[in-house]
Tab-separated table of C-alpha atoms in Angstrom:
chain	number	residue	atom	x	y	z
F	20	UNK	CA	42.304	-38.689	27.196
F	21	UNK	CA	40.839	-39.257	23.741
F	22	UNK	CA	37.385	-40.297	25.039
F	23	UNK	CA	37.375	-37.285	27.337
F	24	UNK	CA	38.374	-35.001	24.450
F	25	UNK	CA	35.564	-36.440	22.342
F	26	UNK	CA	33.020	-35.781	25.058
F	27	UNK	CA	34.200	-32.190	25.514
F	28	UNK	CA	34.152	-31.601	21.751
F	29	UNK	CA	30.641	-33.016	21.524
F	30	UNK	CA	29.439	-30.717	24.285
F	31	UNK	CA	30.977	-27.698	22.534
F	32	UNK	CA	29.300	-28.595	19.254
F	33	UNK	CA	25.972	-29.200	20.994
F	34	UNK	CA	26.113	-25.769	22.595
F	35	UNK	CA	27.340	-24.046	19.442
F	36	UNK	CA	24.774	-25.637	17.149
F	37	UNK	CA	21.650	-24.123	18.805
F	38	UNK	CA	23.403	-20.771	18.979
F	39	UNK	CA	24.139	-20.953	15.281
F	40	UNK	CA	20.620	-22.051	14.477
F	41	UNK	CA	19.164	-19.276	16.630
F	42	UNK	CA	21.056	-16.654	14.612
F	43	UNK	CA	18.075	-15.691	12.499
F	44	UNK	CA	15.934	-12.600	12.076
F	45	UNK	CA	12.361	-13.180	13.240
F	46	UNK	CA	11.030	-9.987	11.634
F	47	UNK	CA	12.744	-10.252	8.231
F	48	UNK	CA	13.187	-13.500	6.324
F	49	UNK	CA	15.382	-11.694	3.774
F	50	UNK	CA	18.033	-10.798	6.362
F	51	UNK	CA	21.375	-12.594	6.263
F	52	UNK	CA	22.604	-13.319	9.779
F	53	UNK	CA	25.966	-14.445	11.130
F	54	UNK	CA	27.330	-15.288	14.566
F	55	UNK	CA	30.228	-12.895	15.078
F	56	UNK	CA	30.835	-13.660	18.727
F	57	UNK	CA	29.499	-15.561	21.732
F	58	UNK	CA	25.814	-14.715	21.939
F	59	UNK	CA	26.185	-11.954	19.346
F	60	UNK	CA	24.198	-12.330	16.124
F	61	UNK	CA	24.506	-9.690	13.398
F	62	UNK	CA	21.954	-9.452	10.576
F	63	UNK	CA	22.194	-7.446	7.367
F	64	UNK	CA	19.720	-6.824	4.592
F	65	UNK	CA	20.223	-9.155	1.646
F	66	UNK	CA	22.257	-7.551	-1.111
F	67	UNK	CA	23.420	-4.595	0.993
F	68	UNK	CA	25.401	-3.657	4.077
F	69	UNK	CA	22.432	-2.170	5.926
F	70	UNK	CA	22.150	-3.664	9.424
F	71	UNK	CA	18.724	-5.020	10.370
F	72	UNK	CA	17.170	-4.540	13.801
F	73	UNK	CA	15.317	-7.821	14.246
F	74	UNK	CA	13.472	-6.600	17.326
F	75	UNK	CA	11.233	-4.397	15.175
F	76	UNK	CA	9.952	-4.003	11.609
F	77	UNK	CA	12.267	-3.288	8.696
F	78	UNK	CA	11.440	-0.173	6.696
F	79	UNK	CA	9.263	-0.637	3.617
F	80	UNK	CA	11.908	0.992	1.411
F	81	UNK	CA	14.563	-1.539	2.419
F	82	UNK	CA	12.068	-4.382	2.015
F	83	UNK	CA	11.153	-3.323	-1.520
F	84	UNK	CA	14.846	-3.072	-2.351
F	85	UNK	CA	15.437	-6.593	-1.044
F	86	UNK	CA	12.538	-7.883	-3.151
F	87	UNK	CA	14.275	-6.592	-6.277
F	88	UNK	CA	17.421	-8.654	-5.656
F	89	UNK	CA	17.893	-11.686	-7.913
F	90	UNK	CA	16.540	-14.873	-6.392
F	91	UNK	CA	19.988	-16.485	-6.246
F	92	UNK	CA	21.106	-13.823	-3.750
F	93	UNK	CA	18.181	-14.403	-1.383
F	94	UNK	CA	18.557	-17.964	-0.187
F	95	UNK	CA	16.039	-20.572	-1.283
F	96	UNK	CA	12.751	-18.675	-0.960
F	97	UNK	CA	10.127	-18.576	-3.646
F	98	UNK	CA	9.898	-15.348	-5.700
F	99	UNK	CA	7.805	-12.729	-3.883
F	100	UNK	CA	4.540	-11.492	-5.351
F	101	UNK	CA	4.511	-8.194	-7.184
F	102	UNK	CA	3.845	-5.064	-5.204
F	103	UNK	CA	0.285	-3.854	-4.993
F	104	UNK	CA	1.336	-0.568	-6.565
F	105	UNK	CA	-0.474	0.576	-9.693
F	106	UNK	CA	2.872	1.661	-11.169
F	107	UNK	CA	4.375	-1.815	-10.784
F	108	UNK	CA	7.582	-2.949	-9.125
F	109	UNK	CA	10.466	-0.520	-8.888
F	110	UNK	CA	13.819	-0.536	-7.147
F	111	UNK	CA	13.543	2.337	-4.650
F	112	UNK	CA	16.226	4.748	-3.544
F	113	UNK	CA	16.428	4.763	0.255
F	114	UNK	CA	18.070	7.034	2.774
F	115	UNK	CA	20.483	5.414	5.216
F	116	UNK	CA	17.733	5.588	7.825
F	117	UNK	CA	15.493	3.427	5.644
F	118	UNK	CA	13.007	6.109	4.542
F	119	UNK	CA	12.217	6.648	0.870
F	120	UNK	CA	13.975	9.413	-0.978
F	121	UNK	CA	11.436	11.982	-2.139
F	122	UNK	CA	12.275	11.384	-5.805
F	123	UNK	CA	12.266	7.920	-7.312
F	124	UNK	CA	13.482	7.018	-10.809
F	125	UNK	CA	13.523	3.882	-12.915
F	126	UNK	CA	16.127	2.642	-15.370
F	127	UNK	CA	14.615	4.621	-18.238
F	128	UNK	CA	15.240	7.940	-16.425
F	129	UNK	CA	11.546	8.391	-15.661
F	130	UNK	CA	11.089	9.981	-12.245
F	131	UNK	CA	8.260	10.771	-9.849
F	132	UNK	CA	7.728	11.987	-6.276
F	133	UNK	CA	6.564	9.654	-3.510
F	134	UNK	CA	5.243	9.901	0.029
F	135	UNK	CA	6.688	8.170	3.098
F	136	UNK	CA	4.818	5.002	2.066
F	137	UNK	CA	6.621	4.963	-1.286
F	138	UNK	CA	3.396	5.632	-3.208
F	139	UNK	CA	3.564	7.980	-6.200
F	140	UNK	CA	1.935	11.364	-5.592
F	141	UNK	CA	2.889	13.293	-8.764
F	142	UNK	CA	2.875	12.833	-12.519
F	143	UNK	CA	5.934	11.134	-13.971
F	144	UNK	CA	8.676	13.262	-15.510
F	145	UNK	CA	12.363	13.153	-16.413
F	146	UNK	CA	15.393	13.545	-14.149
F	147	UNK	CA	14.865	17.300	-14.035
F	148	UNK	CA	11.799	16.690	-11.850
F	149	UNK	CA	12.218	18.396	-8.464
F	150	UNK	CA	10.736	16.801	-5.332
F	151	UNK	CA	11.323	19.413	-2.660
F	152	UNK	CA	10.218	17.273	0.295
F	153	UNK	CA	9.149	13.804	1.350
F	154	UNK	CA	5.483	14.286	2.256
F	155	UNK	CA	4.353	12.218	5.199
F	156	UNK	CA	1.506	9.720	4.894
F	157	UNK	CA	-0.580	10.740	7.879
F	158	UNK	CA	-3.498	8.345	7.624
F	159	UNK	CA	-3.779	4.813	6.337
F	160	UNK	CA	-7.201	3.268	5.810
F	161	UNK	CA	-7.350	-0.504	5.758
F	162	UNK	CA	-10.478	-2.297	4.627
F	163	UNK	CA	-10.813	-6.059	4.786
F	164	UNK	CA	-13.531	-8.656	4.636
F	165	UNK	CA	-13.708	-12.034	6.300
F	166	UNK	CA	-15.183	-15.094	4.682
F	167	UNK	CA	-18.944	-15.196	4.917
F	168	UNK	CA	-18.748	-18.723	6.226
F	169	UNK	CA	-17.351	-17.211	9.391
F	170	UNK	CA	-19.939	-16.184	11.921
F	171	UNK	CA	-20.427	-12.537	12.763
F	172	UNK	CA	-18.516	-11.338	15.801
F	173	UNK	CA	-19.266	-8.694	18.392
F	174	UNK	CA	-17.812	-5.308	17.458
F	175	UNK	CA	-15.826	-4.799	20.700
F	176	UNK	CA	-14.294	-8.281	20.382
F	177	UNK	CA	-13.130	-7.606	16.810
F	178	UNK	CA	-11.623	-4.246	17.790
F	179	UNK	CA	-9.827	-5.818	20.757
F	180	UNK	CA	-8.436	-8.719	18.709
F	181	UNK	CA	-7.114	-6.489	15.928
F	182	UNK	CA	-5.639	-3.975	18.355
F	183	UNK	CA	-3.765	-6.794	20.099
F	184	UNK	CA	-2.627	-8.143	16.733
F	185	UNK	CA	-1.184	-4.824	15.574
F	186	UNK	CA	0.470	-4.237	18.938
F	187	UNK	CA	2.021	-7.682	19.442
F	188	UNK	CA	2.887	-8.687	15.885
F	189	UNK	CA	3.683	-5.333	14.263
F	190	UNK	CA	4.893	-3.407	17.358
F	191	UNK	CA	2.362	-0.625	16.702
F	192	UNK	CA	1.360	1.414	19.743
F	193	UNK	CA	-2.455	1.416	20.188
F	194	UNK	CA	-2.472	5.219	20.183
F	195	UNK	CA	-1.905	5.094	16.422
F	196	UNK	CA	-5.046	2.995	15.856
F	197	UNK	CA	-7.591	5.782	15.472
F	198	UNK	CA	-10.659	3.648	14.796
F	199	UNK	CA	-11.871	0.140	14.038
F	200	UNK	CA	-15.378	-0.332	12.636
F	201	UNK	CA	-17.101	-3.617	11.919
F	202	UNK	CA	-20.117	-4.157	9.690
F	203	UNK	CA	-20.060	-7.887	8.847
F	204	UNK	CA	-18.232	-8.973	6.818
F	205	UNK	CA	-16.458	-5.601	6.314
F	206	UNK	CA	-13.838	-4.383	8.794
F	207	UNK	CA	-12.435	-0.849	8.549
F	208	UNK	CA	-9.240	0.222	10.314
F	209	UNK	CA	-7.826	3.745	10.391
F	210	UNK	CA	-4.210	4.317	11.408
F	211	UNK	CA	-3.255	7.886	12.287
F	212	UNK	CA	0.345	8.998	12.751
F	213	UNK	CA	1.048	12.696	12.244
F	214	UNK	CA	4.660	12.360	13.379
F	215	UNK	CA	6.786	9.291	13.958
F	216	UNK	CA	9.138	9.312	16.939
F	217	UNK	CA	12.387	7.458	16.320
F	218	UNK	CA	11.423	4.641	18.690
F	219	UNK	CA	8.015	3.913	17.102
F	220	UNK	CA	7.327	1.904	13.978
F	221	UNK	CA	5.956	3.670	10.907
F	222	UNK	CA	2.341	2.961	9.984
F	223	UNK	CA	3.453	2.540	6.338
F	224	UNK	CA	5.747	-0.326	7.400
F	225	UNK	CA	2.938	-1.837	9.478
F	226	UNK	CA	0.529	-1.728	6.533
F	227	UNK	CA	3.129	-3.345	4.250
F	228	UNK	CA	3.841	-6.185	6.685
F	229	UNK	CA	0.102	-6.718	7.182
F	230	UNK	CA	-0.549	-6.761	3.426
F	231	UNK	CA	2.178	-9.355	2.925
F	232	UNK	CA	0.781	-11.484	5.749
F	233	UNK	CA	-2.727	-11.455	4.296
F	234	UNK	CA	-1.390	-12.320	0.816
F	235	UNK	CA	0.458	-15.367	2.215
F	236	UNK	CA	3.840	-13.792	1.442
F	237	UNK	CA	4.849	-12.972	4.994
F	238	UNK	CA	8.065	-11.073	5.666
F	239	UNK	CA	8.375	-12.769	9.046
F	240	UNK	CA	10.180	-16.097	9.269
F	241	UNK	CA	8.277	-19.268	8.448
F	242	UNK	CA	7.445	-19.964	12.109
F	243	UNK	CA	5.336	-16.813	12.429
F	244	UNK	CA	2.382	-17.292	10.116
F	245	UNK	CA	-0.524	-14.892	10.543
F	246	UNK	CA	-3.416	-16.186	12.613
F	247	UNK	CA	-6.251	-13.912	13.702
F	248	UNK	CA	-8.797	-15.130	16.197
F	249	UNK	CA	-11.689	-13.500	18.024
F	250	UNK	CA	-12.510	-15.163	21.329
F	251	UNK	CA	-10.898	-18.359	20.066
F	252	UNK	CA	-12.729	-18.380	16.703
F	253	UNK	CA	-10.662	-17.879	13.559
F	254	UNK	CA	-11.141	-14.662	11.618
F	255	UNK	CA	-10.509	-15.753	8.022
F	256	UNK	CA	-9.496	-12.645	6.057
F	257	UNK	CA	-10.653	-12.811	2.450
F	258	UNK	CA	-9.942	-9.466	0.757
F	259	UNK	CA	-7.824	-6.448	1.626
F	260	UNK	CA	-7.648	-2.835	0.427
F	261	UNK	CA	-5.208	-0.151	1.627
F	262	UNK	CA	-5.565	3.600	1.037
F	263	UNK	CA	-2.981	6.289	1.831
F	264	UNK	CA	-3.770	9.896	2.792
F	265	UNK	CA	-0.893	12.390	2.919
F	266	UNK	CA	-0.469	15.520	4.988
F	267	UNK	CA	-0.553	17.492	1.721
F	268	UNK	CA	-2.781	16.837	-1.305
F	269	UNK	CA	-1.177	14.974	-4.219
F	270	UNK	CA	0.329	17.125	-6.951
F	271	UNK	CA	-0.916	15.394	-10.064
F	272	UNK	CA	-0.830	17.577	-13.178
F	273	UNK	CA	-4.086	19.385	-13.982
F	274	UNK	CA	-3.786	18.509	-17.667
F	275	UNK	CA	-5.702	15.268	-17.279
F	276	UNK	CA	-8.387	17.010	-15.258
F	277	UNK	CA	-8.515	19.858	-17.763
F	278	UNK	CA	-8.794	17.367	-20.611
F	279	UNK	CA	-11.679	15.658	-18.842
F	280	UNK	CA	-13.460	18.948	-18.168
F	281	UNK	CA	-12.867	20.028	-21.760
F	282	UNK	CA	-14.382	16.791	-23.026
F	283	UNK	CA	-17.446	17.278	-20.828
F	284	UNK	CA	-17.854	20.885	-21.947
F	285	UNK	CA	-17.529	19.827	-25.595
F	286	UNK	CA	-20.233	17.203	-25.177
F	287	UNK	CA	-22.531	19.691	-23.438
F	288	UNK	CA	-21.971	22.342	-26.130
F	289	UNK	CA	-22.541	19.853	-28.943
F	290	UNK	CA	-25.680	18.537	-27.274
F	291	UNK	CA	-27.002	22.061	-26.768
F	292	UNK	CA	-26.119	23.009	-30.341
F	293	UNK	CA	-27.875	19.973	-31.759
F	294	UNK	CA	-30.910	20.722	-29.589
F	295	UNK	CA	-31.089	24.335	-30.799
F	296	UNK	CA	-30.675	23.201	-34.399
F	297	UNK	CA	-33.504	20.682	-34.038
F	298	UNK	CA	-35.765	23.347	-32.533
F	299	UNK	CA	-34.997	25.781	-35.346
F	300	UNK	CA	-35.688	23.128	-37.971
F	301	UNK	CA	-38.987	22.165	-36.330
F	302	UNK	CA	-39.966	25.829	-36.089
F	303	UNK	CA	-39.104	26.401	-39.719
F	304	UNK	CA	-41.141	23.370	-40.800
F	305	UNK	CA	-44.071	24.511	-38.692
F	306	UNK	CA	-43.904	28.068	-40.121
F	307	UNK	CA	-43.627	26.773	-43.664
F	308	UNK	CA	-46.636	24.507	-43.188
F	309	UNK	CA	-48.656	27.398	-41.715
F	310	UNK	CA	-47.788	29.711	-44.636
F	311	UNK	CA	-48.815	27.055	-47.159
F	312	UNK	CA	-52.114	26.597	-45.384
F	313	UNK	CA	-52.705	30.385	-45.235
F	314	UNK	CA	-51.854	30.794	-48.930
F	315	UNK	CA	-54.283	28.034	-49.871
F	316	UNK	CA	-57.125	29.704	-47.949
F	317	UNK	CA	-56.507	33.050	-49.678
F	318	UNK	CA	-56.718	31.429	-53.133
F	319	UNK	CA	-60.034	29.834	-52.271
């Protein structure tokens, strides 16, 4: 019976081992997963109790929050790069749904309002700052260049390859890709999403995943590195820029603009004043010289 028991135990372990190994999150390397039943794998965001849907993208707010967790709580991954936000890294406040809260604050009680992409859209203030609504980022413009060593591609082929990439890798429906333009080596992509149905991914999340992929800091697991090819030829992305356009204009304080206008006006007034003064001085010198000449003639 002992040999038979050993064989049965070995078969059980062989079946259980792949199941355990397969309990990972393909769309979020920072998710902590556990097998809580036969064929049932549950994943949660590192450092929190938020469940992660590994069949789609994780919200940018939750991802930024996970990036702020100490390295020892993340498993053995290298520290992530800093966010490409001009205000630096911050630990965002997220709704339970994963969207950003309209007002964000740091540890020094400095607060500001953000859009649905988590990008600041107002001046910074204190905790009395009121952010009445979370303004939606309607358009996202992505500009990238490929290495000049790469040969130029046909425009339709580039558009097709990138559309397939965004659809298959980032789960973005093609209807949200408003335009793709190609002027070698520059590629311009415009994402347009006025409203986001619950079942669709957010273009802000797509842009964040794409940015991380291009910067070699992919959020996907290690087996899903970014590769872009056009008709079998590699498209080597070299530089990337992302711009956000909200449904409402940003609400930055007019003081900076007023200060700039005031400075310009001051310069113009000073320049004009100096010019008038120079003209008056020249006129006075000319008049004085003429009077001296006239007086000399009268004496003669």
